[in-house]
Protein backbone atom coordinates (compact mmCIF):
# COMPACT_ATOMS: atom_id res chain seq x y z
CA UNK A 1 100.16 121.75 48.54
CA UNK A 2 101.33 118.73 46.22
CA UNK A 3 101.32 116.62 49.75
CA UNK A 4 98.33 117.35 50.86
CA UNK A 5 96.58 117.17 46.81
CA UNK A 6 98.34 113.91 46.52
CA UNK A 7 96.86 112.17 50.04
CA UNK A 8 93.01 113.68 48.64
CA UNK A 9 94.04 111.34 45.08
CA UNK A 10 94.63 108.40 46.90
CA UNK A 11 90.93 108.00 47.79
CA UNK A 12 88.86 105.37 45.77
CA UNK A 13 85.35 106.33 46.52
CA UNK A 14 82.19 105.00 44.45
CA UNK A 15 78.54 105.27 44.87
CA UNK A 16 77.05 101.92 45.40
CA UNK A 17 72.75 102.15 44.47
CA UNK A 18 72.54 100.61 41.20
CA UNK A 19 75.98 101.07 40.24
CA UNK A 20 78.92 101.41 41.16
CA UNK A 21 79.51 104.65 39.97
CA UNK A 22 83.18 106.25 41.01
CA UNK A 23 83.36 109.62 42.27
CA UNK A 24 85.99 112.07 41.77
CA UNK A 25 88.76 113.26 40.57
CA UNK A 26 88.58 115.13 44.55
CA UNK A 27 88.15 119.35 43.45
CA UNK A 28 89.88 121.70 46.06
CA UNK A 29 87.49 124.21 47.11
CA UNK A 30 89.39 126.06 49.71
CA UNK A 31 92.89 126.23 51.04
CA UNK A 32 92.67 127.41 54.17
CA UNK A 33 94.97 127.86 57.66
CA UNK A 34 93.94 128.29 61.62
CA UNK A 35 96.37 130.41 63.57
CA UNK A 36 94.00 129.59 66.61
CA UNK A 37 95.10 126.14 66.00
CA UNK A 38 98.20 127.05 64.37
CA UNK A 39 98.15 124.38 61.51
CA UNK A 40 101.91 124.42 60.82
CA UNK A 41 101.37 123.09 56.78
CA UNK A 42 99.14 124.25 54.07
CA UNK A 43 95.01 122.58 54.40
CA UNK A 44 92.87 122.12 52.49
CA UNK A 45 88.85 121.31 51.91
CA UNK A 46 87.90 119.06 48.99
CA UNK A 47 84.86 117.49 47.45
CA UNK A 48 83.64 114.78 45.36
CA UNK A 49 80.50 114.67 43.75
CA UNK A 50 77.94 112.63 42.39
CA UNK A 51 75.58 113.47 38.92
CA UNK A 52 77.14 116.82 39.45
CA UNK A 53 76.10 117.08 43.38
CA UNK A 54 78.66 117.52 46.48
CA UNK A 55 78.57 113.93 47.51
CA UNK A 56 81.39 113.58 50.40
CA UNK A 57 83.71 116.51 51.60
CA UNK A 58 87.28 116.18 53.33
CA UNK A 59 89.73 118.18 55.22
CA UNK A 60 93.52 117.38 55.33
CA UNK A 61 95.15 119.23 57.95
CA UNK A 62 98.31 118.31 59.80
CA UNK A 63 98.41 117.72 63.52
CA UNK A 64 102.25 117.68 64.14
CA UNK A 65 104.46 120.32 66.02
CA UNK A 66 107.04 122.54 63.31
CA UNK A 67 110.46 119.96 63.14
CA UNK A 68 108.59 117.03 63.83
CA UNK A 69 107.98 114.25 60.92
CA UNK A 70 104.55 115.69 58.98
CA UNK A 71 101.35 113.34 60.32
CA UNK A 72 98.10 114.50 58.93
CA UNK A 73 94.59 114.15 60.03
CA UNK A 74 91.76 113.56 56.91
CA UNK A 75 88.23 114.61 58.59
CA UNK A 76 85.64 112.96 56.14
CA UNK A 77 81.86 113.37 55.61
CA UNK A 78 79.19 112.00 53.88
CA UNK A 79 76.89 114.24 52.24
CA UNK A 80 75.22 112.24 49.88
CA UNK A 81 72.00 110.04 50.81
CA UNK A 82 72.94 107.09 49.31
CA UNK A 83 75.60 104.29 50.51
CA UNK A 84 79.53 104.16 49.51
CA UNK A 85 82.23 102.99 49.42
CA UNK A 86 85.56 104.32 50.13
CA UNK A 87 89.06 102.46 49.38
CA UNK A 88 92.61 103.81 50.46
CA UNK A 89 95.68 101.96 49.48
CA UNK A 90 93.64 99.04 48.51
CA UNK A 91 92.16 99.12 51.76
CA UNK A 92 88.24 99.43 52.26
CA UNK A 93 88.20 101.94 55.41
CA UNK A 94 84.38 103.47 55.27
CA UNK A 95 81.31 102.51 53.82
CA UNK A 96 78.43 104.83 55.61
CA UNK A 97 74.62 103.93 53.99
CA UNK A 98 73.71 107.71 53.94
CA UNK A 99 74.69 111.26 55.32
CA UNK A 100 71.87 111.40 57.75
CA UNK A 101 72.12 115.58 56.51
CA UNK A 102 68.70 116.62 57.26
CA UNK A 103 67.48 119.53 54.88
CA UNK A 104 64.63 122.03 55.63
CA UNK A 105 63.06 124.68 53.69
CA UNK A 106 64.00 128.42 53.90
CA UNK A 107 61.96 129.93 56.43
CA UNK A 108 60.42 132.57 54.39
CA UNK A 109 62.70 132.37 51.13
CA UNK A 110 61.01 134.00 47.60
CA UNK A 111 60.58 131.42 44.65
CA UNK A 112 64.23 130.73 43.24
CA UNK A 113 65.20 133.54 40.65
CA UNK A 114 65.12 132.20 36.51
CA UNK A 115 68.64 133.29 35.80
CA UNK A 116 71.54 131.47 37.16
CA UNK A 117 73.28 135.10 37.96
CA UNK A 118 70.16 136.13 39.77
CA UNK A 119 70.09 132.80 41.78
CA UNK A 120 73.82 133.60 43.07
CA UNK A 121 72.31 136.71 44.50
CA UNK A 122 70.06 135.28 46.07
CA UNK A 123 71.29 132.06 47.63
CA UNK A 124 74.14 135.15 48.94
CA UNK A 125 71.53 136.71 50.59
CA UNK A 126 70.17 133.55 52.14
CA UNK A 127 73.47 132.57 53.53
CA UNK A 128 73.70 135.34 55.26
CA UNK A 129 70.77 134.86 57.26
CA UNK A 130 72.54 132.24 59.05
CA UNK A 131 74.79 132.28 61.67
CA UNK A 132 77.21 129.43 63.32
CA UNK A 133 78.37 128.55 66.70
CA UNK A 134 81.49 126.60 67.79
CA UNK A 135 80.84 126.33 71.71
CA UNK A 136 83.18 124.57 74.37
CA UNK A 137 86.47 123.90 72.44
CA UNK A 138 88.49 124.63 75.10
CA UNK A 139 88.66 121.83 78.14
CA UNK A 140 86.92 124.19 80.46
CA UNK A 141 83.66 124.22 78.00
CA UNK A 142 84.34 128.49 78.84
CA UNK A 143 84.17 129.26 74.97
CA UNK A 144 81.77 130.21 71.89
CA UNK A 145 82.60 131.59 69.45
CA UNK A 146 80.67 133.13 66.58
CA UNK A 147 81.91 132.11 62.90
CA UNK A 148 82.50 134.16 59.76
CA UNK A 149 80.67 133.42 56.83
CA UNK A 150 82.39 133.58 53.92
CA UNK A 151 80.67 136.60 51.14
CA UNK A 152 81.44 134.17 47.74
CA UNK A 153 80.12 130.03 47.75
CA UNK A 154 83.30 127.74 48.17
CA UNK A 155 81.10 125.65 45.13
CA UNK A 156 78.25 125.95 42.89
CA UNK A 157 77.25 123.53 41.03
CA UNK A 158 74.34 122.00 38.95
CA UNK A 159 72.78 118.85 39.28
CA UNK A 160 71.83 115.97 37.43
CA UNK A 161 68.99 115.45 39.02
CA UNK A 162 65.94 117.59 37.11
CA UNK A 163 64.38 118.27 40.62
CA UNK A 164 67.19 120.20 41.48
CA UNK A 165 67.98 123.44 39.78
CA UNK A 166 70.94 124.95 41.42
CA UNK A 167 73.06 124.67 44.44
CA UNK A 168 75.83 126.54 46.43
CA UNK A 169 78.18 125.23 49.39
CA UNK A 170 78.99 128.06 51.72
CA UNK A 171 81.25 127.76 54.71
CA UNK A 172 81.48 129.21 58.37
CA UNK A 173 85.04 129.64 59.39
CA UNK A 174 87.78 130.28 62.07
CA UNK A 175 90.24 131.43 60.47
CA UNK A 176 90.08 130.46 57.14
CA UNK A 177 89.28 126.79 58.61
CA UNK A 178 85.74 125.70 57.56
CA UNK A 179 84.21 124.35 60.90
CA UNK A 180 80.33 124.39 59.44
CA UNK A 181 79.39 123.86 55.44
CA UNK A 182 75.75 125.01 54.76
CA UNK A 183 74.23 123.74 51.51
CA UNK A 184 71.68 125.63 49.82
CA UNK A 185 69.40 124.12 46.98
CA UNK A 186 66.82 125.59 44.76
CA UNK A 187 64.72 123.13 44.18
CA UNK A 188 61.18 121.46 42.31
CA UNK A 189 58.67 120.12 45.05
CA UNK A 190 55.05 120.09 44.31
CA UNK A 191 55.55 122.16 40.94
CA UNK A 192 57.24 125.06 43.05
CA UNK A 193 60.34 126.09 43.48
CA UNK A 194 61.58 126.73 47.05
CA UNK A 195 65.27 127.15 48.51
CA UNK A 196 66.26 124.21 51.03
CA UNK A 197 69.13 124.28 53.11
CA UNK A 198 71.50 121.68 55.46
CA UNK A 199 74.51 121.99 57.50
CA UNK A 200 77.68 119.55 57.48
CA UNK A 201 79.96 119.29 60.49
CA UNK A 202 83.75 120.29 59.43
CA UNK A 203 84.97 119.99 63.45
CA UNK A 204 84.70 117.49 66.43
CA UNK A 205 83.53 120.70 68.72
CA UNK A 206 79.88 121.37 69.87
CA UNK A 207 78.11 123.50 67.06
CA UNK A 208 74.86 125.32 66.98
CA UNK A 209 73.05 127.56 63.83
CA UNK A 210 70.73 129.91 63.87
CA UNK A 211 68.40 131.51 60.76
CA UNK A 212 67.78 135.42 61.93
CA UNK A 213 68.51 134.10 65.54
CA UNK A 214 66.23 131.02 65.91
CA UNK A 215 68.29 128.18 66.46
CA UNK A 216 67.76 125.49 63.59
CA UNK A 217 70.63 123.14 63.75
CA UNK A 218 72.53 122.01 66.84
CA UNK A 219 75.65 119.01 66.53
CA UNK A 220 76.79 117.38 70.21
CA UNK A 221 80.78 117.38 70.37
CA UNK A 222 81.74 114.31 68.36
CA UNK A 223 83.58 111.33 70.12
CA UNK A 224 83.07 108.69 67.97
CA UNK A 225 85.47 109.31 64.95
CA UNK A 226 86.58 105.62 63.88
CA UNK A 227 83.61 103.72 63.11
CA UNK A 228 83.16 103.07 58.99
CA UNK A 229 79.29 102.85 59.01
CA UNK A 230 79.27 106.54 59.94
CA UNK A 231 78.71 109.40 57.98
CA UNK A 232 81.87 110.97 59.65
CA UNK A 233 85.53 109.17 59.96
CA UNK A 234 88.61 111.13 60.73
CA UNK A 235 91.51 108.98 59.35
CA UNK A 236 95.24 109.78 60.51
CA UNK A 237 98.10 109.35 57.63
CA UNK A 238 101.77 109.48 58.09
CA UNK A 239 102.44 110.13 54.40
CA UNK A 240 105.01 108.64 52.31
């Protein structure tokens, strides 16, 4: 746990429109293992945020065999729509100009409750009108399986922004292993209030969601994993 809090600390990341403005400390939101994968150390999800929004979300997992010297993978994303910059060891490594997460409104959702209790509720009853998808991990492409949502948000937070009343961050998993993150916002637009939601990729594996079985969301299996102007970099650390 210290190892893996320690590599999430070493990340300078700051938002660049009219600032900079430096995110963090990183907040652990969920510990987490995969005997399907059979992670061999403790993981773990973080996120950073920006004016009190998730702004960019990591998992730290390790990818080495039991007796072997630890190597870890660090799976990053961009959520927020605005550029940064991210700095490890002195070393720029990722500097994406936006998230590219598209958000929707909630097919049929009732105005956002007044009470902050009553909005936890509901944004619970929202999530879990969604389902998740991870198709063709295995080599053959034979495979889907259908991910568990999780009852309780892995974060809630308020925003900064006045537009923006109240959000939650819920994840599918396998496991315990968050392979989808769907954000849900209550927020002002047109002098209503209305839910919104978006998914974020948490695996390189084909993905699909679905609100009450229409398919809404849909992510090809990712292959490009090293390029900094993307949302998405998966960095590999041999820690110290």
């Amino acid at each position: 746990r210290e190892l893996v809090d320690r590599q999430a600390a070493e990340y300078r990341i700051v938002a660049v429109k009219g600032g900079p403005h430096p995110l963090g400390p990183p907040k652990a939101v969920l510990r987490w293992a995969n005997p399907t994968r059979i992670t061999h150390f403790e993981s773990c999800t973080y996120l950073w945020t920006f004016r009190g929004q998730p702004a960019v979300v990591a998992c730290i997992f390790s990818v080495n065999a039991p007796g072997d010297p630890p190597q870890f993978c660090h799976a990053l994303q961009s959520i927020l729509r605005e550029p940064i910059e991210v700095e490890r060891e002195g070393r720029r490594i990722w500097h994406p100009a936006s998230s590219k997460i598209e958000f929707a409104p909630v097919p049929a959702a009732a105005r956002a409750e007044p009470s902050a209790a009553a909005r936890l509720r509901q944004m619970k009853g929202l999530a879990a009108q969604f389902s998740a998808t991870l198709i063709k991990w295995r080599e053959d492409g034979s495979d889907r399986e259908e991910l568990r949502l999780l009852p309780q948000p892995i974060y809630r937070y308020e925003s900064e922004d006045p537009e923006v009343l109240d959000g939650g961050v819920f994840a599918f998993v396998q496991g315990t292993d968050p392979e989808v993150l769907l954000l849900l916002e209550a927020v002002r637009t047109e002098g209503r209030l209305v839910w919104i939601y978006g998914f974020v990729r948490r695996t390189s594996g084909v993905l699909e969601a679905r609100h009450r079985g229409k398919l809404v969301w849909s992510m090809p299996s990712s292959s490009n994993r090293t390029d900094p102007t993307q949302p998405e970099i998966y960095v590999d650390v041999l820690p110290r």
